[in-house]
XYZ file of C-alpha atoms in Angstrom:
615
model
C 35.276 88.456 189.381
C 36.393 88.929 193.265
C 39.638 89.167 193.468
C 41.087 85.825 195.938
C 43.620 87.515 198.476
C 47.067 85.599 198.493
C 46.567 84.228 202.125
C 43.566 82.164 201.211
C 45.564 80.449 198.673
C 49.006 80.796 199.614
C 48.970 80.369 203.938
C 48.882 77.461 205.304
C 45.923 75.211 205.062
C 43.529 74.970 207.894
C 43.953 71.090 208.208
C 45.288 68.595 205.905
C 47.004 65.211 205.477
C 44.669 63.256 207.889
C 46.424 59.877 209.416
C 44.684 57.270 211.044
C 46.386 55.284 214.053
C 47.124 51.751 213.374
C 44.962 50.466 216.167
C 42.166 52.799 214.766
C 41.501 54.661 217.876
C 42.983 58.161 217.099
C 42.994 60.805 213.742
C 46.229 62.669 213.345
C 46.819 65.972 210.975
C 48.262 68.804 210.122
C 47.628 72.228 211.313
C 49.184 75.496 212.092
C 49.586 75.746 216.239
C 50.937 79.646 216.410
C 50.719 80.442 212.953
C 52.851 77.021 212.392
C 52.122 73.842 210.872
C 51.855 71.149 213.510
C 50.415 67.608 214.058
C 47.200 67.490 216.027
C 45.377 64.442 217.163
C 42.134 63.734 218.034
C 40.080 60.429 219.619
C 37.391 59.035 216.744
C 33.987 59.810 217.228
C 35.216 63.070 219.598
C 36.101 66.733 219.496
C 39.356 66.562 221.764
C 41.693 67.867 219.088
C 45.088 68.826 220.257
C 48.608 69.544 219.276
C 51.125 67.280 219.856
C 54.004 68.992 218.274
C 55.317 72.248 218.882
C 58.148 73.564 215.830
C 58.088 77.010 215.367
C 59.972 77.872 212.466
C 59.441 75.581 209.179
C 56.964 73.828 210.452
C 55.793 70.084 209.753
C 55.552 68.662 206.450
C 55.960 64.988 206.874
C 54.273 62.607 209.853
C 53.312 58.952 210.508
C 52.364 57.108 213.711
C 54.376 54.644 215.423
C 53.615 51.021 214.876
C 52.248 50.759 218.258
C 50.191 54.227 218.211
C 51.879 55.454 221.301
C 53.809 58.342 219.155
C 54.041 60.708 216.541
C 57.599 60.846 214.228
C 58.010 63.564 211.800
C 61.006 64.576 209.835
C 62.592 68.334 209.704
C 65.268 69.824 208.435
C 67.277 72.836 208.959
C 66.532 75.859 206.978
C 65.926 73.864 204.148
C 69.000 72.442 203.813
C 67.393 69.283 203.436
C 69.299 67.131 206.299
C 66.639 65.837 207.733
C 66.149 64.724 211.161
C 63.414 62.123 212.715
C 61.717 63.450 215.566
C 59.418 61.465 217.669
C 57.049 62.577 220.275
C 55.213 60.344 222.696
C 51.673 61.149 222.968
C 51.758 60.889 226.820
C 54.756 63.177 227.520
C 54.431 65.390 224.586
C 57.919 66.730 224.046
C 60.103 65.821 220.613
C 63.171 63.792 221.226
C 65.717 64.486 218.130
C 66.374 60.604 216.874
C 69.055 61.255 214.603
C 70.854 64.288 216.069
C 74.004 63.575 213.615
C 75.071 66.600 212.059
C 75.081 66.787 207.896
C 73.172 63.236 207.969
C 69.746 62.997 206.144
C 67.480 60.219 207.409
C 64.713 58.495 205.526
C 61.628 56.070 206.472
C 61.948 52.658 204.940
C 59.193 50.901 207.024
C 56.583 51.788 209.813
C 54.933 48.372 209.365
C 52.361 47.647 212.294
C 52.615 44.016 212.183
C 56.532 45.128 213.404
C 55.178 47.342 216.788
C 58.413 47.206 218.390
C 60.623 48.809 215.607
C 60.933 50.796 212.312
C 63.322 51.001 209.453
C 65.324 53.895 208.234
C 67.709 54.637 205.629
C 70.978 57.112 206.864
C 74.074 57.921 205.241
C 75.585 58.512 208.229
C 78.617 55.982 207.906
C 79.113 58.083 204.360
C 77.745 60.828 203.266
C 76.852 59.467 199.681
C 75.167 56.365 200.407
C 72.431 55.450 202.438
C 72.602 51.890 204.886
C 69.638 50.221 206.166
C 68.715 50.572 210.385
C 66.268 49.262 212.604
C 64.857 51.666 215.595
C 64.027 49.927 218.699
C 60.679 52.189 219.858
C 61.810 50.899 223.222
C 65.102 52.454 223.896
C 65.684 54.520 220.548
C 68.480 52.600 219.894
C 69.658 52.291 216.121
C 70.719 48.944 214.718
C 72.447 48.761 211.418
C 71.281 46.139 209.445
C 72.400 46.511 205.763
C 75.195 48.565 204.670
C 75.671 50.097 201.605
C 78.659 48.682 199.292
C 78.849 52.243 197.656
C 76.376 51.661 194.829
C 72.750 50.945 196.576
C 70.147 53.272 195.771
C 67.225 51.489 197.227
C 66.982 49.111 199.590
C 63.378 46.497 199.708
C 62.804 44.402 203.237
C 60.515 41.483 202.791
C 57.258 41.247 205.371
C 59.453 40.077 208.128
C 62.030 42.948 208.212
C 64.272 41.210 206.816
C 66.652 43.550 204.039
C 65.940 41.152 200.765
C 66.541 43.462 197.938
C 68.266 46.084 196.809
C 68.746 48.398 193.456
C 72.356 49.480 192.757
C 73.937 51.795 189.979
C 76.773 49.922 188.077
C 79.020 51.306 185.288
C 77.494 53.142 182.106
C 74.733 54.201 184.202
C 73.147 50.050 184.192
C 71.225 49.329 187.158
C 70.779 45.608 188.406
C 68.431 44.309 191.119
C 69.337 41.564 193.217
C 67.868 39.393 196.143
C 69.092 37.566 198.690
C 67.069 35.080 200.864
C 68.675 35.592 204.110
C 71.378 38.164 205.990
C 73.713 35.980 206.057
C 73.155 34.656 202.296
C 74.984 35.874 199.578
C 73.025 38.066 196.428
C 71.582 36.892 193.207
C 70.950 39.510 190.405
C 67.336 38.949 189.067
C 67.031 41.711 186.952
C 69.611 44.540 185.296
C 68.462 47.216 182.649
C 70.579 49.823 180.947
C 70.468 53.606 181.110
C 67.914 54.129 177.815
C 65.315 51.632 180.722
C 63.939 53.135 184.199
C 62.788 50.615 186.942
C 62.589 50.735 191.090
C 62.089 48.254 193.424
C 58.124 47.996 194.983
C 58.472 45.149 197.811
C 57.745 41.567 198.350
C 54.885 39.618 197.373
C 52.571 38.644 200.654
C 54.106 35.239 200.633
C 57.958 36.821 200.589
C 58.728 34.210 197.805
C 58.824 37.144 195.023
C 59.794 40.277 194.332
C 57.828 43.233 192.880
C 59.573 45.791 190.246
C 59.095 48.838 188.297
C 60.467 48.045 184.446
C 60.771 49.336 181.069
C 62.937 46.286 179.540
C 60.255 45.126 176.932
C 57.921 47.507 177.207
C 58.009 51.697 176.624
C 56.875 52.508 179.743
C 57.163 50.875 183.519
C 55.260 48.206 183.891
C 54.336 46.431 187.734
C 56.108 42.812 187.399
C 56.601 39.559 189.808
C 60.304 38.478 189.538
C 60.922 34.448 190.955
C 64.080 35.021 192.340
C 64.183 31.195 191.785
C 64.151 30.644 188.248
C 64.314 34.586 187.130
C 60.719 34.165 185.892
C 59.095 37.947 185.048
C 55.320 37.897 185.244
C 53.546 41.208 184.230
C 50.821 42.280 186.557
C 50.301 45.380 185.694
C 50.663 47.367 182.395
C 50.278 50.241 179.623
C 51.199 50.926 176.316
C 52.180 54.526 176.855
C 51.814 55.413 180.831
C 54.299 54.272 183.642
C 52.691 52.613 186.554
C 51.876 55.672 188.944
C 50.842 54.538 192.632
C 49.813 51.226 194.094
C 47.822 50.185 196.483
C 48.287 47.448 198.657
C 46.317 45.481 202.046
C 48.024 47.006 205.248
C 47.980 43.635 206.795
C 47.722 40.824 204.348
C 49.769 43.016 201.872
C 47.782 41.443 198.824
C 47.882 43.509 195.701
C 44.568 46.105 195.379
C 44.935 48.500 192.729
C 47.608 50.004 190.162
C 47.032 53.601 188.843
C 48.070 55.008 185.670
C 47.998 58.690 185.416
C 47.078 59.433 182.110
C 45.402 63.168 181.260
C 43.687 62.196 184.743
C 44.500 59.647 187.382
C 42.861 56.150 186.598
C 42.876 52.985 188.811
C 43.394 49.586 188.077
C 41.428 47.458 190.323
C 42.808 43.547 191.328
C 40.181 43.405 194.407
C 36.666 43.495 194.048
C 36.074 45.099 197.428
C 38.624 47.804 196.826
C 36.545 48.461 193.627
C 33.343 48.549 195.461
C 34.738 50.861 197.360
C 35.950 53.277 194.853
C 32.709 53.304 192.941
C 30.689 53.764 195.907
C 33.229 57.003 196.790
C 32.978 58.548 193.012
C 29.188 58.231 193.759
C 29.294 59.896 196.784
C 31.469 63.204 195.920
C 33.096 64.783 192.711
C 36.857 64.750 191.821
C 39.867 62.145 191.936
C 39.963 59.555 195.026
C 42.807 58.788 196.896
C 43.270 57.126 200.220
C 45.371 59.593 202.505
C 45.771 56.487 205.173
C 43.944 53.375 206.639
C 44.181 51.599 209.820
C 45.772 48.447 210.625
C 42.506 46.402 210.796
C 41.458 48.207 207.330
C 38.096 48.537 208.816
C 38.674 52.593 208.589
C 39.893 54.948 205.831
C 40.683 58.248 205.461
C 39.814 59.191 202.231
C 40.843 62.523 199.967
C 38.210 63.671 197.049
C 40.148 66.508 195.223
C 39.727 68.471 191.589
C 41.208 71.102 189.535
C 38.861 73.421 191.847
C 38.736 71.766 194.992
C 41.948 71.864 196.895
C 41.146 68.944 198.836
C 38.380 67.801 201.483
C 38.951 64.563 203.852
C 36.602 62.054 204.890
C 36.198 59.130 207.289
C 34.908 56.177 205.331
C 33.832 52.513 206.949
C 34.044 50.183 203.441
C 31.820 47.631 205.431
C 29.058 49.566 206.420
C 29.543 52.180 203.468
C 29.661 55.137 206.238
C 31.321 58.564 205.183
C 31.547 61.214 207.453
C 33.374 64.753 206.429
C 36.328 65.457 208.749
C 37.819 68.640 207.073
C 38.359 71.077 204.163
C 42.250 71.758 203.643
C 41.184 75.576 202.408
C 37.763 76.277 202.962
C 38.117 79.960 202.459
C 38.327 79.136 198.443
C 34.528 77.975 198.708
C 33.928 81.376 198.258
C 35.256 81.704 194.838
C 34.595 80.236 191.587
C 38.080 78.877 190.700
C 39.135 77.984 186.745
C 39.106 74.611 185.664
C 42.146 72.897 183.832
C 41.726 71.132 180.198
C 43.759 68.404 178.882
C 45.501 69.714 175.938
C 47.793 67.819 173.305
C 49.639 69.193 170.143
C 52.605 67.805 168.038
C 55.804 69.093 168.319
C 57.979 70.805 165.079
C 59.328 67.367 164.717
C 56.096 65.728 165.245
C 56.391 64.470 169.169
C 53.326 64.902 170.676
C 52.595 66.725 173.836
C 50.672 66.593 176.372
C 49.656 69.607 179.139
C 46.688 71.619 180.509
C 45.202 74.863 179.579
C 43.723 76.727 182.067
C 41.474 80.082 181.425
C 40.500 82.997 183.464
C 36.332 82.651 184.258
C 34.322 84.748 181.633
C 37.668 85.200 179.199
C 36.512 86.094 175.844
C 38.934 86.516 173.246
C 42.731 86.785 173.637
C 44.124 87.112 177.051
C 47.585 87.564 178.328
C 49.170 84.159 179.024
C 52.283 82.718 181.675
C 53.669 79.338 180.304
C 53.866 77.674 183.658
C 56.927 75.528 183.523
C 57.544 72.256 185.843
C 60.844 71.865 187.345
C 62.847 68.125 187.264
C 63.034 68.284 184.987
C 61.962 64.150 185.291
C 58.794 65.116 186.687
C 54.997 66.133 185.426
C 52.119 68.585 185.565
C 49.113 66.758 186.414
C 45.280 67.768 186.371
C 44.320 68.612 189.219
C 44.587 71.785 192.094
C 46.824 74.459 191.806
C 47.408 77.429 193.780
C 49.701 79.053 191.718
C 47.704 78.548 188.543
C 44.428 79.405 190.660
C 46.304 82.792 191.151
C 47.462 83.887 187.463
C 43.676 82.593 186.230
C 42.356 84.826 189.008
C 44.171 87.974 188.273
C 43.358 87.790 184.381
C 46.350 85.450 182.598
C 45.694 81.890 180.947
C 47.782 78.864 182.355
C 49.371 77.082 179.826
C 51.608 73.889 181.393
C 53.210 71.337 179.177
C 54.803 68.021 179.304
C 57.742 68.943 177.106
C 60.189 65.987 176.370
C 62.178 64.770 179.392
C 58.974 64.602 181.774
C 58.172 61.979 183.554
C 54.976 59.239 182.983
C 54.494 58.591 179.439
C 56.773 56.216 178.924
C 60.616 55.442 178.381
C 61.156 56.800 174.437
C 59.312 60.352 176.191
C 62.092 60.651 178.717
C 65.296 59.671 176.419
C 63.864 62.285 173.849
C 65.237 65.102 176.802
C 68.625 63.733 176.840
C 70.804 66.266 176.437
C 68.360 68.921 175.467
C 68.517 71.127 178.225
C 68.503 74.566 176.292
C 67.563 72.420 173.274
C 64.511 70.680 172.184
C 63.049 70.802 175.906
C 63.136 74.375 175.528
C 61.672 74.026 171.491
C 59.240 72.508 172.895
C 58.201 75.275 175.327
C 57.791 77.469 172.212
C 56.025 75.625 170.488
C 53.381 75.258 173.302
C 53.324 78.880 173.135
C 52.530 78.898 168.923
C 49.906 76.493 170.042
C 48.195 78.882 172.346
C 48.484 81.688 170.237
C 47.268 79.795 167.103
C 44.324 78.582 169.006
C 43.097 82.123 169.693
C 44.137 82.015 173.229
C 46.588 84.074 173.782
C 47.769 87.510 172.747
C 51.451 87.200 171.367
C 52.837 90.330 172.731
C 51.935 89.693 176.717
C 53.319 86.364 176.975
C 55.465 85.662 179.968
C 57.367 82.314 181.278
C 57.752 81.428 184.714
C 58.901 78.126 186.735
C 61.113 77.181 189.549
C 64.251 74.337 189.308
C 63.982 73.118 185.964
C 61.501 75.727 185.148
C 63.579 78.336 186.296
C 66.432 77.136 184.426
C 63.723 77.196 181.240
C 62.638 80.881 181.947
C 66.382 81.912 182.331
C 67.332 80.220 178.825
C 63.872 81.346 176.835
C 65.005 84.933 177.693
C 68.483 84.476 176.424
C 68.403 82.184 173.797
C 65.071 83.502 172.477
C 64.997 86.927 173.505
C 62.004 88.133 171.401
C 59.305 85.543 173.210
C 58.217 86.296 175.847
C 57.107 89.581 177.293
C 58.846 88.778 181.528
C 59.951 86.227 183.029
C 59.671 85.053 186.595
C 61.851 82.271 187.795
C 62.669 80.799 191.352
C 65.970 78.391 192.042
C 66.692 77.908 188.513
C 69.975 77.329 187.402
C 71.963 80.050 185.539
C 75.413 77.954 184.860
C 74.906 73.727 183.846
C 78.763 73.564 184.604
C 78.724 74.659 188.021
C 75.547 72.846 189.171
C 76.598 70.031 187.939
C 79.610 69.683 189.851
C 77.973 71.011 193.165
C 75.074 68.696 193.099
C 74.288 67.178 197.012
C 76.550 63.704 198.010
C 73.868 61.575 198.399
C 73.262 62.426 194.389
C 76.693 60.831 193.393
C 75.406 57.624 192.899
C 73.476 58.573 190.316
C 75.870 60.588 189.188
C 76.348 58.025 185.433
C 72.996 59.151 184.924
C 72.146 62.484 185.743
C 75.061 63.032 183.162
C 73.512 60.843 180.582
C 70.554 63.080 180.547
C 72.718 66.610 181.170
C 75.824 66.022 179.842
C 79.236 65.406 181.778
C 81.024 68.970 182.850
C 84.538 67.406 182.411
C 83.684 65.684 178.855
C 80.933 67.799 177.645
C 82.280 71.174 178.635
C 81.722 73.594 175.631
C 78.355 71.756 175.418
C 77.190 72.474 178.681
C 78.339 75.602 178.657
C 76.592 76.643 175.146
C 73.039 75.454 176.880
C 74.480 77.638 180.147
C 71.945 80.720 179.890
C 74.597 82.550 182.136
C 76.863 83.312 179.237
C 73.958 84.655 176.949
C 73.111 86.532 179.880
C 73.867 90.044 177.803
C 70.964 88.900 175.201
C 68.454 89.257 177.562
C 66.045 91.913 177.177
C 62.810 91.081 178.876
C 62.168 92.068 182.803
C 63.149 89.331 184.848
C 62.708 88.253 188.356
C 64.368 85.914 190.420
C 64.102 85.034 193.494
C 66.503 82.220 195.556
C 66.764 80.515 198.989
C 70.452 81.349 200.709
C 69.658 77.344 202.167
C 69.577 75.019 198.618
C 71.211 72.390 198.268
C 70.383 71.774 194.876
C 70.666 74.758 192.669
C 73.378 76.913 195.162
C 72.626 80.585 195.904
C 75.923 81.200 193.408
C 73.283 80.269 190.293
C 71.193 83.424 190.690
C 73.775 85.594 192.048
C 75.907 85.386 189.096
C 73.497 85.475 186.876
C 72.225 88.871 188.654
C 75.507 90.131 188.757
C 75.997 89.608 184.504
C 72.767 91.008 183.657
C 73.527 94.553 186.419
C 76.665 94.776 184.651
C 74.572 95.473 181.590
C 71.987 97.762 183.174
C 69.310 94.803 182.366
C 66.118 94.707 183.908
C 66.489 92.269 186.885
C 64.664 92.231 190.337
C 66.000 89.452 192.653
C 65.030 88.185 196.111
C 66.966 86.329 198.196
C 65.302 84.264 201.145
C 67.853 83.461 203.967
C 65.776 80.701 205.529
C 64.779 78.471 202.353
C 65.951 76.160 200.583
C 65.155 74.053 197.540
C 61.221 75.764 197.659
C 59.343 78.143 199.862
C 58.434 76.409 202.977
C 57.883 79.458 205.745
C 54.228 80.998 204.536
C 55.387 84.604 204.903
C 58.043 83.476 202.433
C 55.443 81.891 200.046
C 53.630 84.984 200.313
C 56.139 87.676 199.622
C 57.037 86.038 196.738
C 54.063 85.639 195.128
C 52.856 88.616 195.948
C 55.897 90.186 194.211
C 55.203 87.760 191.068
C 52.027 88.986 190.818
C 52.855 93.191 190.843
C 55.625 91.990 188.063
C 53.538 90.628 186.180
C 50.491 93.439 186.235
C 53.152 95.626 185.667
C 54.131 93.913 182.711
C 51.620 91.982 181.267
C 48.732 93.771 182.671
C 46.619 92.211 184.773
C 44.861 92.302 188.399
C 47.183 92.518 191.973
C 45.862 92.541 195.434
C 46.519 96.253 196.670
C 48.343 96.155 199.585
C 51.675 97.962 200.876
C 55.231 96.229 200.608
C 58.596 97.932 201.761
C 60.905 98.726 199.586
C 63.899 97.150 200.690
C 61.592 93.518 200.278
C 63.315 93.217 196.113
C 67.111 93.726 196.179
């Protein structure tokens, strides 16, 4: 099997995250300018592509148009230290203008609605550094106007169709949350809805007519259902559900903002269709091309999509699609390199737990494995997140050189449901991390997997899980490789970002509180069993997070070099929270891979590093 060199999975993709204009005329997308990841546009129906922006560091990893489809905005930060800034470049003077040059402020999109051409939302926490108030951007002058500030507790914000701040989502004591509406500015609010901290909900927007609101909800169900709350009369009607999935995406009309579609993602993404046209239009696409369909944008008029068809073994490949006339025409492979190689596909797997939970994940094998193979249990970080089926780089990369995948949905992960996430509550270092083993057992009972060369590897959460696997159970796992995982639950905890406080109630409901739950947190600390590690270990760490601090893998470095334990570390002085910068992706995979061949045994691409590149 040919061995797939790191670049072709690991650079930058050739083109990707296609955007139409709202007035249809012009394509947007992303694409390295200089070895960089820029926007480029291009007319429809021509070959004038261009870029528009011009970063040279990070690059660009988040774009829309402006309402009027005069401009390009996209958001940076620093270094990774996630502050982000809105940039916006006209498309007839071509230079970025920094919109919110206010230093240690983070700005977020809350609306580009066309139907507004003149303006945009934003969220900032400018005013405080904790909470986020509501602005409007006049495209005209660049001038911000606040329109909603925060009271200290809002962590979302919903405008109705007008632009008019309606709703928000607030964190009260005990770690409740209560939604309430208003029906003007200058009217005062009405809770419609409040749920406790064993519930999970979010705000969606206004129905077309403005008259209702749309929520996320557990209350009643196990998992989040789609509801229509009457801020009248209180009145909850369920329009979209499942027994044992939360509501994943939604898709709604860019102009007439009528519901289309609800998707649940199950061991797959599936759709929910509420307009027959939509439906149509999906069936027609599944006819048309293999893999999962998403819409990556449409254009005002909705007369023009760009459409996404993606798989376990296709990274992604974009087409223009007319619904009317039932037109597709390719516009771009993100990685067309991989159409080289045969890549591995990825199984939905489920197994009970030791105390009968069941789990779900996805088994991946090298092409041609026979027998028992040397496995990495790919952890996901959060950890209220998910694996889902679908492309991987990384877990293209360990199949490739010779390892089976194994990811699972241990306890605490997002999607399946309300009782699924309380199960994680305080077991960080506990039954998450039972579970972990346990998906292991399962591998190796199945035949899959060859005991001895079993290694665990993950970033955030999943760092934190291959840090406490090789202290609390030493004699699992052959290496571990782990990236911004925290070492000590005590210190994170009290150094999380400002903007987090809000949530603060909660994040401790799941964790545990470092001023009441001290001797707890520091029990399921893998810092302090650092000494009881045995396996090779490597972990690497950008100087930038925010998140997990640089201080969670020094110190943990520090206590294991103090013992002469095996420990390679890198340290990356322009990330943060993730490996942005492709030469950064790149070194650290490629030193991943040499660990692991040199542990585990398997394939690495030959190629020369210096030796001053693992402290």
């Amino acid at each position: 099997m040919p061995l797939i060199p790191l670049r072709v999975l690991f650079e930058e993709p050739k083109r990707t995250s296609p955007r139409i204009c709202p007035d249809g005329g012009r394509l947007a997308y992303l694409a390295p300018h200089q070895g960089v990841l820029n926007v480029w546009i291009r007319s429809l129906g021509k070959r004038d592509d261009r870029p528009i922006t011009a970063e040279k560091g990070r690059g660009i990893r988040s774009f829309f148009w402006s309402p009027d489809s005069r401009a390009i905005f996209y958001l940076q930060d620093q270094g990774g230290n996630e502050n982000s800034h809105l940039f916006r470049v006209d498309l007839d003077k071509g230079s970025a203008t920094d919109l919110t040059p206010f230093p240690g402020v983070k700005v977020h999109l809350q609306a580009d609605d066309p139907a507004h051409a003149r303006s945009i939302l934003l969220t900032l926490n400018r005013r405080d550094p904790k909470i986020f108030d509501v602005y409007r951007l006049d495209l005209s002058d660049n001038r911000l106007a606040l329109l909603a500030e925060n009271p200290g507790n809002v962590v979302e914000w919903e405008e109705d169709h007008r632009y008019v701040v309606r709703a928000r989502l607030a964190m009260l004591s005990g770690a409740r949350q209560e939604v309430s509406v208003r029906r003007a500015t200058d009217a005062p609010w009405k809770a419609v809805a409040s749920w406790g901290p064993d519930e999970s909900g979010g705000l969606v927007g206004f129905s077309p007519d403005d008259r209702s609101l749309w929520i996320l909800s557990t209350v009643g169900a196990n998992a989040e259902r789609l509801l229509e709350v009457d801020p009248e009369s209180g009145k909850q009607t369920i329009l979209a559900e499942d027994p044992h999935y939360d509501v994943s995406a939604i898709l709604t009309h860019p102009k007439t903002y009528r519901l289309e579609a609800v998707a649940f993602e199950r061991e797959k993404l599936q759709w929910r269709f509420f307009d027959p046209r939509v439906r149509e239009a999906f069936d027609y696409l599944q006819s048309r091309h293999p893999g999962e369909v998403t819409i990556a944008s449409r254009d005002f008029s909705d007369t023009t999509w760009a459409v996404a068809f993606s798989s376990d073994t296709d990274p992604a490949s974009f087409y223009l699609f007319r619904p009317e006339e039932k037109k597709l025409e390719f516009l771009f492979a993100s990685r067309p390199e991989l159409a080289s190689y045969r890549l591995a596909p990825m199984e939905p797997i489920s197994f009970p737990a030791r105390d009968g939970l069941l789990l779900h994940g996805y088994l991946t094998l090298p092409l041609g494995a026979t027998g028992k193979v040397p496995f990495v249990l790919l952890v996901h970080g959060g950890p209220w997140a998910r694996d889902s089926w679908g492309f991987s780089p990384l877990v293209q990369l360990l199949a490739n050189r010779g390892y089976g995948v194994l990811q699972v949905n241990f306890r605490g992960s997002t999607g399946y449901g309300k009782e699924f996430v309380n199960a994680g509550d305080r077991e960080w270092g506990g039954k998450m991390q039972s579970d972990l083993i346990d998906a292991k057992r399962w591998a190796v009972a199945h035949g899959y997997a060859d005991p001895g060369k079993f290694a665990i590897m993950g970033m955030s959460y999943g760092g934190y899980a291959t840090l406490a696997a090789l202290a609390f159970d030493p004699g699992e796992f052959a290496c571990g490789v782990e990236a911004m995982g925290p070492s000590n639950l005590l210190t994170m905890s009290r150094s999380i970002p400002p903007y987090w406080e809000p949530m603060r109630a909660l994040f401790e409901k799941r964790l545990g509180s470092p001023e009441k739950d001290e001797a707890f947190l520091r029990e399921r600390s893998p810092l302090f069993a650092a000494g009881r590690i045995r396996a090779p270990l490597l972990i690497a760490q950008g100087a930038n997070d925010v998140r997990v601090k640089q201080a969670e893998s020094d110190q943990i470095v520090e206590a294991m070099r103090k013992q002469g334990l095996p420990v390679d570390y890198l340290l990356f002085s322009d990330e943060g929270h993730g490996f942005v910068r492709p030469e950064d992706r790149l070194r650290f995979f490629r030193a991943a891979e040499r660990f692991l061949a040199r542990h585990l045994g398997g394939r690495a691409e030959e190629r020369a590093e210096p030796e001053q590149a693992i402290r």
